[in-house]
PDB file of C-alpha atoms in Angstrom:
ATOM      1  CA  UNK A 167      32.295 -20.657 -28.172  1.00 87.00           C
ATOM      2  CA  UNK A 168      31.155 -22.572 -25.015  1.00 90.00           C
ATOM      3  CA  UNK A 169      32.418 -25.490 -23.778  1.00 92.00           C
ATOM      4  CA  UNK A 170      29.219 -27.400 -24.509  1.00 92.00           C
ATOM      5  CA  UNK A 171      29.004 -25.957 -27.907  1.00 92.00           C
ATOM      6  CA  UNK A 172      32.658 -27.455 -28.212  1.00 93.00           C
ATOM      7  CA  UNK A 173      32.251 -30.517 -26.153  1.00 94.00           C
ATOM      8  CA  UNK A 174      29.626 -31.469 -28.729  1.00 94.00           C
ATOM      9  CA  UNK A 175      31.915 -30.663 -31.391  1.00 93.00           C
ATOM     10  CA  UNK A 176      34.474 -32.959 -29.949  1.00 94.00           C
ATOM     11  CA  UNK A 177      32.205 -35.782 -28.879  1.00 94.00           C
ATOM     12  CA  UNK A 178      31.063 -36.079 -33.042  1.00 92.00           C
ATOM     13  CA  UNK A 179      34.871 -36.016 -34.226  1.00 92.00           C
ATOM     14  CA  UNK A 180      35.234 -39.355 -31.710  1.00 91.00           C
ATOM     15  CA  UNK A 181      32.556 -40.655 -32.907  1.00 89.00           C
ATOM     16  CA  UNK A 182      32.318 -39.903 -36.882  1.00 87.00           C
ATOM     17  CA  UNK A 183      36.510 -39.142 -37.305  1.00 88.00           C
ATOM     18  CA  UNK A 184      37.972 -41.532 -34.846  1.00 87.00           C
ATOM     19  CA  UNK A 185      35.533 -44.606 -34.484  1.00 85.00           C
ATOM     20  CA  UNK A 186      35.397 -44.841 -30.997  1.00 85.00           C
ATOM     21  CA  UNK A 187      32.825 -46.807 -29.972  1.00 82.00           C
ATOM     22  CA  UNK A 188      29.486 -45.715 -28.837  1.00 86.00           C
ATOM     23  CA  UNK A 189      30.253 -46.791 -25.056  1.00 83.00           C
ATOM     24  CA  UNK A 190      33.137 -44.795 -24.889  1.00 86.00           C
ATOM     25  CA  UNK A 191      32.127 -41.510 -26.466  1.00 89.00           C
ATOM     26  CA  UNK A 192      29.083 -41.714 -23.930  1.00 90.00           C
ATOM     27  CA  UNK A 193      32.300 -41.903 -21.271  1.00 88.00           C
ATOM     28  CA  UNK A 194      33.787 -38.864 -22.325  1.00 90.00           C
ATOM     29  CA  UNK A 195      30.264 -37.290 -22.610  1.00 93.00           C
ATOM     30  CA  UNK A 196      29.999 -37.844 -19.115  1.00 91.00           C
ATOM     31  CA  UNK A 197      33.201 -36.470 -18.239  1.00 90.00           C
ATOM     32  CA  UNK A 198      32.831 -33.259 -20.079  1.00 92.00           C
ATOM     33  CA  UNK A 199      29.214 -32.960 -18.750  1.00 92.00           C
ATOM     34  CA  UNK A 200      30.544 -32.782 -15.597  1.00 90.00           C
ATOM     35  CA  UNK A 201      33.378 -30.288 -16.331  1.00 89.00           C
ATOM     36  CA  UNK A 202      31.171 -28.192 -17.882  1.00 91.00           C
ATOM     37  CA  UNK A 203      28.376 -27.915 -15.013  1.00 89.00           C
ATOM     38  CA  UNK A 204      31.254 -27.748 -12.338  1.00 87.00           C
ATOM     39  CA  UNK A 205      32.895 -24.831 -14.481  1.00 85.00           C
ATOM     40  CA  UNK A 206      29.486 -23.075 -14.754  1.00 90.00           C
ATOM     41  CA  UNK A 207      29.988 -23.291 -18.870  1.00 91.00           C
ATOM     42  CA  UNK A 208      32.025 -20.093 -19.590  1.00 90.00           C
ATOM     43  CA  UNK A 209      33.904 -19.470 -22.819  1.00 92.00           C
ATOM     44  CA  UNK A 210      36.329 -21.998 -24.079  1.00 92.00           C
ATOM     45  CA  UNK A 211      39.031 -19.061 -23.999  1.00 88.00           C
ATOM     46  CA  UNK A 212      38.258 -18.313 -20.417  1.00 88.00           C
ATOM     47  CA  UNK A 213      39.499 -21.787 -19.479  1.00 86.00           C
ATOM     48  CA  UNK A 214      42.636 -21.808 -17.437  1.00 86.00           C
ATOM     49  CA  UNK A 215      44.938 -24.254 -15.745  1.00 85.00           C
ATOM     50  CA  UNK A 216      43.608 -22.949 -12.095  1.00 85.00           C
ATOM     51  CA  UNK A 217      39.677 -23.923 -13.008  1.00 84.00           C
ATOM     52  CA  UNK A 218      41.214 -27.628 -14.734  1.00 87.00           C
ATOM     53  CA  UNK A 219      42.635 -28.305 -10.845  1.00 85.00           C
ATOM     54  CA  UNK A 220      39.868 -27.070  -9.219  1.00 84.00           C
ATOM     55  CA  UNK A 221      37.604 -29.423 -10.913  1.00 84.00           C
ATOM     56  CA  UNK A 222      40.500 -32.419 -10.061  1.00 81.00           C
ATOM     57  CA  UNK A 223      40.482 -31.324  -6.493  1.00 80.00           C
ATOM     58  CA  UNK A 224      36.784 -31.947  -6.791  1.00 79.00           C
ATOM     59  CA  UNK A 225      36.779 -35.551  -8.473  1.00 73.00           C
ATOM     60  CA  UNK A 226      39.303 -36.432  -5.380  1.00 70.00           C
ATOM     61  CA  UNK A 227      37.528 -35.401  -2.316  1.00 73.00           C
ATOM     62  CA  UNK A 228      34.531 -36.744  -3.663  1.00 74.00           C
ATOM     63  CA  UNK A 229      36.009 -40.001  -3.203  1.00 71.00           C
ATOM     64  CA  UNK A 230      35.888 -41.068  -7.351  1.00 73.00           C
ATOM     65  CA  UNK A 231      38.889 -43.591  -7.719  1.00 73.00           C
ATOM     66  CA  UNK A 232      42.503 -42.855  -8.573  1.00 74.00           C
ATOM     67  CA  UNK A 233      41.699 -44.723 -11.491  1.00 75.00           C
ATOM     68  CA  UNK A 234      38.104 -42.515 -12.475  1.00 81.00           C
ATOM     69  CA  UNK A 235      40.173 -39.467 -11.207  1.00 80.00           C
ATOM     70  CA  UNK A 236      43.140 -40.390 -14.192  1.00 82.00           C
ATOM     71  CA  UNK A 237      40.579 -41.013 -16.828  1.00 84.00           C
ATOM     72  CA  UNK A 238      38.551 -37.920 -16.378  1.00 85.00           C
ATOM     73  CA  UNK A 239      42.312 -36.163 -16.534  1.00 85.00           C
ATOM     74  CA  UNK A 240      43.103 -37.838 -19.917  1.00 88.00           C
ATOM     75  CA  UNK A 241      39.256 -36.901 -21.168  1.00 90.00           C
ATOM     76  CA  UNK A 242      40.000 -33.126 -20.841  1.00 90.00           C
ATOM     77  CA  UNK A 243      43.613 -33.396 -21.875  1.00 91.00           C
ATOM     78  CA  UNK A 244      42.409 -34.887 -25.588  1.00 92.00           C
ATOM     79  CA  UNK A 245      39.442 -32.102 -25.487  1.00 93.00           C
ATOM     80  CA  UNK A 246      41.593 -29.653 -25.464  1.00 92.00           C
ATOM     81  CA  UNK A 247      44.050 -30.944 -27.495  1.00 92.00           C
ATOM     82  CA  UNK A 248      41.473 -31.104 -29.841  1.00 94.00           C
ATOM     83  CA  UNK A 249      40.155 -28.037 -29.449  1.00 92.00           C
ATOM     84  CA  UNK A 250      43.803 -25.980 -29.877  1.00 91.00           C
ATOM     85  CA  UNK A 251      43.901 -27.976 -33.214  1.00 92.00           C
ATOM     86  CA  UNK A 252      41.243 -27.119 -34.213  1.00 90.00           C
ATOM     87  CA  UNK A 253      41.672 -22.835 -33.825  1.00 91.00           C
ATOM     88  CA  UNK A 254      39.298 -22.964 -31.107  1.00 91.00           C
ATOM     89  CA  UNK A 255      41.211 -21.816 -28.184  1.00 91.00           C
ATOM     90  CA  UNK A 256      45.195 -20.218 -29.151  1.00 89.00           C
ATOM     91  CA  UNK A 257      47.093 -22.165 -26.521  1.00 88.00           C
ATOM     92  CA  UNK A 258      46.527 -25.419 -23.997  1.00 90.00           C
ATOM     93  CA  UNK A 259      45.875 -25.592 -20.250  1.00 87.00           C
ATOM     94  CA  UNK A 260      46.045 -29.068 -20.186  1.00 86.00           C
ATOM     95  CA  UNK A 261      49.220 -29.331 -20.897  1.00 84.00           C
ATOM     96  CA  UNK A 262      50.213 -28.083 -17.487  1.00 80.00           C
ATOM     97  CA  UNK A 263      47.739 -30.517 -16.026  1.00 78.00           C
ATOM     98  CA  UNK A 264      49.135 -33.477 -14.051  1.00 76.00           C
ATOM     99  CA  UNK A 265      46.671 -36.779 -14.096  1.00 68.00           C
ATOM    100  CA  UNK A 266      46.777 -38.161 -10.591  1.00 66.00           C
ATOM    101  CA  UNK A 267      48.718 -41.841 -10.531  1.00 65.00           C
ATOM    102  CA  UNK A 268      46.722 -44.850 -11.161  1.00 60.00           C
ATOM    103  CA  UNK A 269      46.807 -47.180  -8.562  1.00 56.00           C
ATOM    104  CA  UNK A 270      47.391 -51.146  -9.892  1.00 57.00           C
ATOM    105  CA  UNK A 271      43.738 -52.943  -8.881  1.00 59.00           C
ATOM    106  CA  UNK A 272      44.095 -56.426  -9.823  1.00 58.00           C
ATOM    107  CA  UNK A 273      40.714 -57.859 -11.653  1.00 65.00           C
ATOM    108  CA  UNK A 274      38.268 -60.221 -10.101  1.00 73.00           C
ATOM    109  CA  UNK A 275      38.698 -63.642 -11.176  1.00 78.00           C
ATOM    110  CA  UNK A 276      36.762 -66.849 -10.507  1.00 81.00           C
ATOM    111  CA  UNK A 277      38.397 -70.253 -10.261  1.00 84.00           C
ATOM    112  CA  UNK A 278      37.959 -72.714 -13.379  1.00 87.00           C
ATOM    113  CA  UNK A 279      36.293 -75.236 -11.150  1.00 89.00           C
ATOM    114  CA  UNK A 280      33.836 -72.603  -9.840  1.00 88.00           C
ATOM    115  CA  UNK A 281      33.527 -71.421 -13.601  1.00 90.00           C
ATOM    116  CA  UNK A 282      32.855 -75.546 -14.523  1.00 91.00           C
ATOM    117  CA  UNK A 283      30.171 -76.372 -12.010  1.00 91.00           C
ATOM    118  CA  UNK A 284      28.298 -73.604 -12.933  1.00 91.00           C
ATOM    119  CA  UNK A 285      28.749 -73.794 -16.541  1.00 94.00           C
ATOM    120  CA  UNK A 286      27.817 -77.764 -16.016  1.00 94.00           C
ATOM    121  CA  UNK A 287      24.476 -77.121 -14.339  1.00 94.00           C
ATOM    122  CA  UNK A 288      23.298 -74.141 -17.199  1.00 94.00           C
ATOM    123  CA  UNK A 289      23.519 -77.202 -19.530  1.00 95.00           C
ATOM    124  CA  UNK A 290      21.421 -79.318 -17.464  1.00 95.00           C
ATOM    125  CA  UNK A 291      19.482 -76.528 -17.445  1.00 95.00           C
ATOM    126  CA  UNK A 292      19.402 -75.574 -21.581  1.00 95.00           C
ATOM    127  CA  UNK A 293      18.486 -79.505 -21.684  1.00 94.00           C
ATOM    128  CA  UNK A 294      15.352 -78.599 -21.030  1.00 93.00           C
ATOM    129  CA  UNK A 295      14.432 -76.873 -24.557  1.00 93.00           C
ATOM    130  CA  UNK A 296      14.002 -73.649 -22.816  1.00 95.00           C
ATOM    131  CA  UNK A 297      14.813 -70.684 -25.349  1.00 95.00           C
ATOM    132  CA  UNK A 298      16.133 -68.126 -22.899  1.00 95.00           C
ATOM    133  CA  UNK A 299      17.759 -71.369 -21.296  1.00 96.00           C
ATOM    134  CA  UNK A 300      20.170 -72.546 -24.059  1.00 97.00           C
ATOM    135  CA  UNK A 301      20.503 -69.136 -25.087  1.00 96.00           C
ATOM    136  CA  UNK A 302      21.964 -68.259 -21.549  1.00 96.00           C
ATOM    137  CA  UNK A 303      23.971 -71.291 -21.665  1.00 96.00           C
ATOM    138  CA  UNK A 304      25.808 -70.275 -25.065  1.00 96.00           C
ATOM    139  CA  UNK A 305      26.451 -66.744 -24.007  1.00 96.00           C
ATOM    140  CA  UNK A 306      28.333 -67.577 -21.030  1.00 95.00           C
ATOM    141  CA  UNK A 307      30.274 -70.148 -22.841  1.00 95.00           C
ATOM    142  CA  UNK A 308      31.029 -68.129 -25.551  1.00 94.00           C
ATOM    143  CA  UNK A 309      32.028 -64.666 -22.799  1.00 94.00           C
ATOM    144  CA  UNK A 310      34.284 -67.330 -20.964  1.00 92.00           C
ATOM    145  CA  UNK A 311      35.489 -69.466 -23.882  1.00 92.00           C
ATOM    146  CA  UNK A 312      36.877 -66.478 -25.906  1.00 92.00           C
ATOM    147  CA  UNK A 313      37.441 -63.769 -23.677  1.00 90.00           C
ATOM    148  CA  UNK A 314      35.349 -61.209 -25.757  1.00 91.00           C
ATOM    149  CA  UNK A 315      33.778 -58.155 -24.440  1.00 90.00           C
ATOM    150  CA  UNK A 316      30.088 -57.984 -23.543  1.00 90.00           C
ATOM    151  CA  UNK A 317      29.869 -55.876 -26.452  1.00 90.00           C
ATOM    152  CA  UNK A 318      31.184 -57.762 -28.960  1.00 92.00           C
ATOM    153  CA  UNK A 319      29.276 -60.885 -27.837  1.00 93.00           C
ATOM    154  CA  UNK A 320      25.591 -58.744 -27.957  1.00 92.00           C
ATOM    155  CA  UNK A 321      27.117 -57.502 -31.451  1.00 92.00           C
ATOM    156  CA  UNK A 322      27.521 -60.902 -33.183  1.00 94.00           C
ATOM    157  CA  UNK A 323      25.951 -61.583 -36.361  1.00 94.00           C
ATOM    158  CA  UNK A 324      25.283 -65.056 -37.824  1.00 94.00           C
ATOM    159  CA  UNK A 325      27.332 -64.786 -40.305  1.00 94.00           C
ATOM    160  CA  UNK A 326      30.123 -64.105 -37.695  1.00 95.00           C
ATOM    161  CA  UNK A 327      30.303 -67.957 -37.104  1.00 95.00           C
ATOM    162  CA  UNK A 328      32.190 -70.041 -38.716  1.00 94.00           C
ATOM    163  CA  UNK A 329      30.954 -73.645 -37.176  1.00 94.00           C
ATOM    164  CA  UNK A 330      33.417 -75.469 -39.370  1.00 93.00           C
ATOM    165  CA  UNK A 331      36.653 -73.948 -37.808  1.00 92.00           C
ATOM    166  CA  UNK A 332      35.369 -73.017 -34.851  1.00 91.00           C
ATOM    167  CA  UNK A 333      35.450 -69.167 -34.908  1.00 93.00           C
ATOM    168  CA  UNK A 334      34.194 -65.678 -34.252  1.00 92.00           C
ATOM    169  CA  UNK A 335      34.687 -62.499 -36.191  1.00 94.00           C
ATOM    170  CA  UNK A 336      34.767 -59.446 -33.546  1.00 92.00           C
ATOM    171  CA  UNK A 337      34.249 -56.055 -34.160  1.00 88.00           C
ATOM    172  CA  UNK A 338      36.219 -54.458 -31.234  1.00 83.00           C
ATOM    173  CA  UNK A 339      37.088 -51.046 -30.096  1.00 77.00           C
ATOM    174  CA  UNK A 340      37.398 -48.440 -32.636  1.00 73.00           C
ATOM    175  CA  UNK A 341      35.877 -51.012 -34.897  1.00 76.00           C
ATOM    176  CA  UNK A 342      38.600 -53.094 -35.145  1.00 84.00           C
ATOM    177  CA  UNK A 343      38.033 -57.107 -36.403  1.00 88.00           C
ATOM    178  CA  UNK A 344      40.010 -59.605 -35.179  1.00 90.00           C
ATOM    179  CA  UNK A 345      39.068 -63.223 -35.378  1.00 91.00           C
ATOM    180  CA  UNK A 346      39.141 -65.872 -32.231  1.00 90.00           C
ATOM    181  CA  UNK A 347      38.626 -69.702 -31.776  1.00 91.00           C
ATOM    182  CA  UNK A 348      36.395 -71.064 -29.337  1.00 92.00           C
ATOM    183  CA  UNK A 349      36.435 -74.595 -27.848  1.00 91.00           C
ATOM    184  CA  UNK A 350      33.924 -77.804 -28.320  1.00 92.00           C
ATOM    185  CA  UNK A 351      31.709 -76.951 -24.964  1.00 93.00           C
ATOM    186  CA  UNK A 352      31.225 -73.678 -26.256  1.00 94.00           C
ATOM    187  CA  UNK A 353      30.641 -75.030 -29.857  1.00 95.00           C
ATOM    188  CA  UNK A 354      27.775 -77.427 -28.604  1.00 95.00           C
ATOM    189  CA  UNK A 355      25.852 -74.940 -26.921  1.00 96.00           C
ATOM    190  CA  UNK A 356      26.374 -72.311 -29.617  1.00 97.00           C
ATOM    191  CA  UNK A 357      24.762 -74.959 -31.825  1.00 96.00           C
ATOM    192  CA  UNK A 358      22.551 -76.180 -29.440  1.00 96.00           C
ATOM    193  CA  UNK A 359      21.138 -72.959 -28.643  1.00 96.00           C
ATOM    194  CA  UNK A 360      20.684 -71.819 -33.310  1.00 96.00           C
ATOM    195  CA  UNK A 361      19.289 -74.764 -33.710  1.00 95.00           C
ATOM    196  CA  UNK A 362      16.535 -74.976 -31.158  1.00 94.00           C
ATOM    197  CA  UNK A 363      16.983 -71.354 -29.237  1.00 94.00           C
ATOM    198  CA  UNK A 364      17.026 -68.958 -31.404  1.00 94.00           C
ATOM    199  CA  UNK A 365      14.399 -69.712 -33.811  1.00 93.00           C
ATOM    200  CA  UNK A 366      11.884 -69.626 -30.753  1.00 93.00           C
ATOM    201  CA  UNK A 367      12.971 -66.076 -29.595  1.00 92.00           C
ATOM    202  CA  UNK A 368      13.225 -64.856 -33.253  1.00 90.00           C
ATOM    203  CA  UNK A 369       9.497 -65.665 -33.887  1.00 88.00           C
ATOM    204  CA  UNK A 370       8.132 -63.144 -31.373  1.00 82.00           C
ATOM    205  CA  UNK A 371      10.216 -59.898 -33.531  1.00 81.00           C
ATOM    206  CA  UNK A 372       8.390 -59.092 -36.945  1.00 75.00           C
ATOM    207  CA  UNK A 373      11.631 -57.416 -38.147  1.00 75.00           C
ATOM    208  CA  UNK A 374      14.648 -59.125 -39.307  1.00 75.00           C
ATOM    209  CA  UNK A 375      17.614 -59.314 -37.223  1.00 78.00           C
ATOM    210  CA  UNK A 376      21.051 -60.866 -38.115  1.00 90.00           C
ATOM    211  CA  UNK A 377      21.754 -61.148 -34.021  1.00 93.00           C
ATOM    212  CA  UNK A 378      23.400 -64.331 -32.673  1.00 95.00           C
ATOM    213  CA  UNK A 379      21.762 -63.318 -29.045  1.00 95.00           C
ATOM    214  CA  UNK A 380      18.385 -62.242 -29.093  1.00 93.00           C
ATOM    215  CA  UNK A 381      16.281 -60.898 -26.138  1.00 91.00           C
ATOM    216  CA  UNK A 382      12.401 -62.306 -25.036  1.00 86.00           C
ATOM    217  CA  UNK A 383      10.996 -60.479 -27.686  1.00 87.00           C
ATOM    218  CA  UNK A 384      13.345 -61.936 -30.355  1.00 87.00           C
ATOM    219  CA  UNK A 385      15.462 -58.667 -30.865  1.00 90.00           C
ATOM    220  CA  UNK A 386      19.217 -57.948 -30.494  1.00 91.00           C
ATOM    221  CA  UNK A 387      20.331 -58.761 -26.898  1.00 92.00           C
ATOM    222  CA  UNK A 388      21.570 -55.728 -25.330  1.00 90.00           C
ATOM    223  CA  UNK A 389      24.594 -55.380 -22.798  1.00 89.00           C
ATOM    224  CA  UNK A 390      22.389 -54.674 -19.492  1.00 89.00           C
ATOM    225  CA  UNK A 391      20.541 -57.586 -19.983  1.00 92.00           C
ATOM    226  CA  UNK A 392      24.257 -59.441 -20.027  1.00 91.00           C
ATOM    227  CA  UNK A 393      24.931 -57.649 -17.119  1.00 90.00           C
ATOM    228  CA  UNK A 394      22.249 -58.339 -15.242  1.00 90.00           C
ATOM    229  CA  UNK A 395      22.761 -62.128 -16.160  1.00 90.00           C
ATOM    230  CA  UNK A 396      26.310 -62.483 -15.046  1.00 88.00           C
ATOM    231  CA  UNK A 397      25.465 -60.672 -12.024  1.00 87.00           C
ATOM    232  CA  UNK A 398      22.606 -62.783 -10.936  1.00 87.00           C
ATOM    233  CA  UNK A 399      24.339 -66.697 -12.274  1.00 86.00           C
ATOM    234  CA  UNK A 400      27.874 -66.318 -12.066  1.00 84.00           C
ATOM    235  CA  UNK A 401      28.237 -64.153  -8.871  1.00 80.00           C
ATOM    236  CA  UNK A 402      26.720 -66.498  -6.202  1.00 81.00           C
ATOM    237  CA  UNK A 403      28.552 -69.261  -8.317  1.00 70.00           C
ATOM    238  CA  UNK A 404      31.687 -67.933  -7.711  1.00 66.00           C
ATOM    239  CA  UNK A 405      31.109 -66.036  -4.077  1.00 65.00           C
ATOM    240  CA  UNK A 406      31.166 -62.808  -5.652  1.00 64.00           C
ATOM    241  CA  UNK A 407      28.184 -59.989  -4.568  1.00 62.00           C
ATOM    242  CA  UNK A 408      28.830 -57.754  -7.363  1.00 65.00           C
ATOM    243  CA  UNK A 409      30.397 -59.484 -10.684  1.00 73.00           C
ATOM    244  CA  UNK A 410      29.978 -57.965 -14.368  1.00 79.00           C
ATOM    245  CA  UNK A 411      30.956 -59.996 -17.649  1.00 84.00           C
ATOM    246  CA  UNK A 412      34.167 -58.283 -17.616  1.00 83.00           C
ATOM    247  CA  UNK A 413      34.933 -61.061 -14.857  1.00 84.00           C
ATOM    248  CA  UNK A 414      34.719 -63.523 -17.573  1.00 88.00           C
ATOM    249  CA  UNK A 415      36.982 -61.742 -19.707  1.00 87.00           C
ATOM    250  CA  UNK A 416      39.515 -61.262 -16.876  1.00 87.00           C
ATOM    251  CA  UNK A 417      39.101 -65.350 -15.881  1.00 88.00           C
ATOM    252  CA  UNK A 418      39.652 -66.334 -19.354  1.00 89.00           C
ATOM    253  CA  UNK A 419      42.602 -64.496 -19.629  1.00 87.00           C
ATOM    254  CA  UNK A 420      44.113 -65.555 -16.210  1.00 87.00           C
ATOM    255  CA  UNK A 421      43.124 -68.624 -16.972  1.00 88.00           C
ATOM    256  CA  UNK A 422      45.129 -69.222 -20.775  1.00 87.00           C
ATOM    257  CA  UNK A 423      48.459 -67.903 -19.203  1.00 83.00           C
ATOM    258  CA  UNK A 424      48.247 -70.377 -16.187  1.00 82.00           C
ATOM    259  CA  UNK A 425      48.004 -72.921 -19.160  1.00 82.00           C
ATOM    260  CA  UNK A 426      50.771 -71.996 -20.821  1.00 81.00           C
ATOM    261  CA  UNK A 427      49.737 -69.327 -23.452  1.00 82.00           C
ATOM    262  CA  UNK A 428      52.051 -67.015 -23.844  1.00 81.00           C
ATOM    263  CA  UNK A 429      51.553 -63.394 -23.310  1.00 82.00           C
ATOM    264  CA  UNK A 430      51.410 -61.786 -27.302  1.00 85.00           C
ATOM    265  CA  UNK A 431      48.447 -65.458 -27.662  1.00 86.00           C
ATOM    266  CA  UNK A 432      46.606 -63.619 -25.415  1.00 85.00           C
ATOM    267  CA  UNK A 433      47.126 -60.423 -26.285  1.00 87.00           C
ATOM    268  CA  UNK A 434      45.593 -60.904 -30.194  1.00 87.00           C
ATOM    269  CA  UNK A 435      42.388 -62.670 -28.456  1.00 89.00           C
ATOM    270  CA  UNK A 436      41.725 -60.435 -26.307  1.00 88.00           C
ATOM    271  CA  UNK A 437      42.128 -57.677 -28.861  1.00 86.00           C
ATOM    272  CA  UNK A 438      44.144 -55.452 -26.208  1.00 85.00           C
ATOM    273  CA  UNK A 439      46.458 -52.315 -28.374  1.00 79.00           C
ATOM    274  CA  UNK A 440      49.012 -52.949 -26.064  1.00 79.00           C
ATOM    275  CA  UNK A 441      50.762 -55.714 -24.696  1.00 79.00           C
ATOM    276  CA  UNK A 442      51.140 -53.504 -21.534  1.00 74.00           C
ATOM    277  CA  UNK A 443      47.571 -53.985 -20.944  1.00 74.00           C
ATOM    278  CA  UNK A 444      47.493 -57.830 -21.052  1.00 76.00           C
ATOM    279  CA  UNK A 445      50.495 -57.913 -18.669  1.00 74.00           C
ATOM    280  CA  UNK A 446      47.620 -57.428 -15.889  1.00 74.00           C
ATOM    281  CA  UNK A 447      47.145 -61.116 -15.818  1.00 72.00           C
ATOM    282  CA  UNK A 448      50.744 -62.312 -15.422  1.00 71.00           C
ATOM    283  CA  UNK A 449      50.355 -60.179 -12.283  1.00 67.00           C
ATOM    284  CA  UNK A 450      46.923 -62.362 -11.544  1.00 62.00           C
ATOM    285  CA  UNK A 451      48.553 -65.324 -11.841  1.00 65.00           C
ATOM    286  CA  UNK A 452      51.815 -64.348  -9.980  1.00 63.00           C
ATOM    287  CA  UNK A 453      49.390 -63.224  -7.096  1.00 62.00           C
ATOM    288  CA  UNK A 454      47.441 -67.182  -7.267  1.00 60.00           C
ATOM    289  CA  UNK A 455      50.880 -68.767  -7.475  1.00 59.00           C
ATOM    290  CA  UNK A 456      52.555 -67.023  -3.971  1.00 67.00           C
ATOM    291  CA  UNK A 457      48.470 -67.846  -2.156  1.00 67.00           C
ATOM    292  CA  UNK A 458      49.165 -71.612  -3.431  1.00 60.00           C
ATOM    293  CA  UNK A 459      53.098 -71.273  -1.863  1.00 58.00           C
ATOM    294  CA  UNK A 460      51.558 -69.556   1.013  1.00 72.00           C
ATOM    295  CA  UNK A 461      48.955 -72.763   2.116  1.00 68.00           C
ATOM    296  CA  UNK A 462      51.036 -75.734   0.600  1.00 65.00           C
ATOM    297  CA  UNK A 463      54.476 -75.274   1.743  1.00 56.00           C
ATOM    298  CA  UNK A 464      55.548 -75.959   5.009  1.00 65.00           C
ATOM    299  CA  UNK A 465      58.221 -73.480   5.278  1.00 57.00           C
ATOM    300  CA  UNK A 466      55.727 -70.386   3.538  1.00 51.00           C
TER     301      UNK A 466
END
């Protein structure tokens, strides 16, 4: 067997055995594509540890990120894994493989004043009556207000809302559900937006949809079109050229612990596995706290 016949093998047993979601099995598509056309696609048993370093050697002098360079590691360590598992190759390269050290970036985060103005003048804005308007204005609300994912935002259903306690049902990665509050700015324009919003973009689909967020043509909203929204409001707004929605996530985050949340609050809303992985933000705040030291105290 090749290692595209396997790769494909692999990519359905992520998908169909262990739920991973469909953003991250097109990751480790992408990753194994590229092992595969750097390997020139020979036999699975004609993999060795030599070819596995030569294609690492590769990732790094391209100039792909320690980061990149550690997750394309991990990809072929759980393909192979896999793939000794299941009888098709007798023993592991992998296992002699060494993933390169991640190096600690800290996440972008805008101020909550920054995040305010701008969040003040997309409700002047929705004010107007304009569909795409107050449907703009509750999907930044709702990214910022609860932290959630891009994707779990564009995969809301209506019946994900419950108005009276204030609260979203999430389907997260590997299809996990967790449930999250959301605060009375957010719960105006959420309303603001069903009410008067929606029902506008909905008319122009002929199919039924259960989406919260709908797109111009009144279907499900997808991700790019989030991306490309965050990127074009919120990154002037907060003086950044290049900002996702995965900046709101991070600011919301930052933002709960300098309030006073503690870590494992944080942790369950942002739907993180580990509690290593929210621990990024008491390093965010740490890093705001010694700037404020730095300009305010006369002995800094």
């Amino acid at each position: 067997m090749r290692i595209s016949e396997a790769v494909e093998g692999y990519l359905s047993h992520l998908g169909s055995v262990r739920r991973l979601s469909p953003a991250t099995v097109r990751a480790y598509r992408s990753d194994l594509a590229d092992l595969t056309r750097a390997s020139g696609d020979p036999e699975m048993r004609d993999i060795d540890v030599e070819a596995l370093r030569e294609w690492q050697w590769d990732a790094t002098t391209s100039g792909l990120s320690k980061a990149t360079a550690a997750r394309r590691t991990s990809t072929v360590k759980g393909f192979l894994a896999w793939a000794r598992e299941e009888g098709v190759i007798d023993a592991d390269p992998a296992q002699r493989l060494v993933a390169p050290k991640r190096g600690r970036t800290l996440p972008t985060v805008a101020t909550a004043p920054a995040l305010e103005g701008l969040l003040s003048r997309m409700e002047a804005a929705a004010q107007t009556g304009d569909p795409v308007a107050l449907r703009d204005h509750a999907l930044l609300e709702l990214l910022y207000g609860t932290g959630a994912r891009v994707s779990e935002i564009c995969g809301l259903d209506v019946d994900d809302v419950d108005h009276e306690r204030r609260t979203l049902r999430l389907r997260g990665k590997g299809d996990k559900e967790r449930v999250v509050p959301y605060g009375a700015p957010a719960a105006r324009a959420l309303d603001a937006y069903l009410v008067r919003g929606r029902p506008a973009l909905r008319a122009r689909a002929e199919d039924i949809d259960a989406a919260v967020f709908v797109g111009a043509r009144g279907c499900r909203l997808g991700p790019r079109t989030v991306h490309s929204l965050v990127s074009r409001v919120v990154g002037p707004a907060v003086g950044a050229e290049s900002l996702g929605p995965h900046a709101l996530r991070h600011s919301a985050a930052t933002h709960l612990l300098d309030g006073g949340a503690d870590l494992r609050s944080v942790q369950e809303i942002l739907g993180h596995a580990s509690l290593g992985t929210t621990q990024i933000y008491t390093h965010v705040s740490a890093e705001r706290l010694r700037e404020a030291y730095r300009l305010a105290h006369p002995r800094a």
